[in-house]
CSV table of C-alpha atoms in Angstrom, one decimal:
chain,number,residue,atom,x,y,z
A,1,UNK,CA,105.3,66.9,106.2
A,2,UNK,CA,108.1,68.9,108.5
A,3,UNK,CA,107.4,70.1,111.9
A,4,UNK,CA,108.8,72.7,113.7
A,5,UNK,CA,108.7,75.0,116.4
A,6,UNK,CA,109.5,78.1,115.0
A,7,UNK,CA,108.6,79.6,111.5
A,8,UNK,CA,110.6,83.1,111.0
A,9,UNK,CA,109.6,84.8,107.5
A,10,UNK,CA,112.1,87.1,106.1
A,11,UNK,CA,115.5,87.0,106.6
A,12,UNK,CA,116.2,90.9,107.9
A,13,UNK,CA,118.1,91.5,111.0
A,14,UNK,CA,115.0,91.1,112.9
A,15,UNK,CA,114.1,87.3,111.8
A,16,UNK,CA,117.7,86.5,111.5
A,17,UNK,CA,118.4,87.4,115.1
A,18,UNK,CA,114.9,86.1,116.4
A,19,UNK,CA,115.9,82.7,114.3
A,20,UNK,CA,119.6,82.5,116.1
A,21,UNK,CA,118.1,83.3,119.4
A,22,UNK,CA,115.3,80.5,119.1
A,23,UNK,CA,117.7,78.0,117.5
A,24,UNK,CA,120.3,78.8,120.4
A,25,UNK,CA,117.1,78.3,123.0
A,26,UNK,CA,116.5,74.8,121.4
A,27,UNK,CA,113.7,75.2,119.5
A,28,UNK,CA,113.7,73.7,115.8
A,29,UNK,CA,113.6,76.8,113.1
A,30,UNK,CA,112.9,77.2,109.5
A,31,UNK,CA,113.3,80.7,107.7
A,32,UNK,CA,111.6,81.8,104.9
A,33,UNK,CA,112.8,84.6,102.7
A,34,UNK,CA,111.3,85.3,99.2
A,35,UNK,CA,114.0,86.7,97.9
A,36,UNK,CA,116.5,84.1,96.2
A,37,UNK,CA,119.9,86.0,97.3
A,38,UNK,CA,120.8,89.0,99.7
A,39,UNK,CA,119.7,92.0,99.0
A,40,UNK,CA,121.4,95.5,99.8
A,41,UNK,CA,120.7,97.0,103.0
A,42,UNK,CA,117.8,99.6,103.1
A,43,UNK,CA,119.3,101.8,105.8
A,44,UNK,CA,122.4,102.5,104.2
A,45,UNK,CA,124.6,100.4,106.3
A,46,UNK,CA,124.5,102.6,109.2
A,47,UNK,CA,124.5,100.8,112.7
A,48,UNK,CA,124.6,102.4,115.6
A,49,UNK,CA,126.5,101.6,118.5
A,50,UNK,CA,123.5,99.8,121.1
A,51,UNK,CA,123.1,97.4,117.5
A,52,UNK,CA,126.9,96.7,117.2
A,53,UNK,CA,126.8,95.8,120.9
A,54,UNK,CA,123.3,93.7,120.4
A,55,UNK,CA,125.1,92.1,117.4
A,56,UNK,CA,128.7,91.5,119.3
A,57,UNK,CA,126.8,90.8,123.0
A,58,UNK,CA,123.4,88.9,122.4
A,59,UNK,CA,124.2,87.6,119.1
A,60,UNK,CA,127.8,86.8,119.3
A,61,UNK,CA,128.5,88.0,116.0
A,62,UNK,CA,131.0,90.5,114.4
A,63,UNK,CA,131.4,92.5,111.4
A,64,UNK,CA,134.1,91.8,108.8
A,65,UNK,CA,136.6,94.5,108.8
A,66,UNK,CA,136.3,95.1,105.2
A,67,UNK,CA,132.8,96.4,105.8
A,68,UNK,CA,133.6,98.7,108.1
A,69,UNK,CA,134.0,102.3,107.5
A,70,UNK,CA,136.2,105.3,108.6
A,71,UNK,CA,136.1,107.1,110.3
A,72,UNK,CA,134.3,104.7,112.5
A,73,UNK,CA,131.7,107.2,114.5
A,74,UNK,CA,130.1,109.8,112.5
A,75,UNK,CA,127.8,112.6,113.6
A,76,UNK,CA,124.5,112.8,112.8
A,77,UNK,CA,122.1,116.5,113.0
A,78,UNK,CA,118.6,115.3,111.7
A,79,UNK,CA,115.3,117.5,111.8
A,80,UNK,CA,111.8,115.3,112.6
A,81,UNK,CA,108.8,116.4,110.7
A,82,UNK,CA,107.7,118.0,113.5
A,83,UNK,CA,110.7,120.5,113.2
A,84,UNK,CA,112.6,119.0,116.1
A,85,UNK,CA,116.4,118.8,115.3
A,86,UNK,CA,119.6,116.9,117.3
């Protein structure tokens, strides 16, 4: 039987970064995704800049260059259901 410390399940950006974070803290930490390889991200790839800096900062990863699109800042007008825009 295996022991750990930590069980993440599902390998999104939150249980990846919880599993890094617990691993870098010394716990021992087993993920479990159900998927058998990556899927494509739900979002649409957009990140915004407080995630790059989580990413770059807390994480200490970085995005390959060949993901990255340009322009690299876009604007963004939305409307909530409420009928709030910015």
């Amino acid at each position: 039987m295996m022991f750990c410390d930590v069980v993440v399940v599902g390998a999104g950006p939150a249980g990846v970064a919880t599993a890094i974070k617990s691993a870098e803290s010394g716990y021992s930490v087993i993920m479990v995704e159900r998927g058998d390889k990556p899927s494509a991200k739900p979002c649409g790839g957009i990140l915004t800049t407080a995630c790059m800096d989580v990413l770059s900062c807390e994480l200490g990863l970085s995005l390959p260059e060949k993901v990255l699109s340009s322009p690299a800042n876009l604007g963004l007008f939305y409307v909530s259901p409420s009928g709030y825009g910015g």
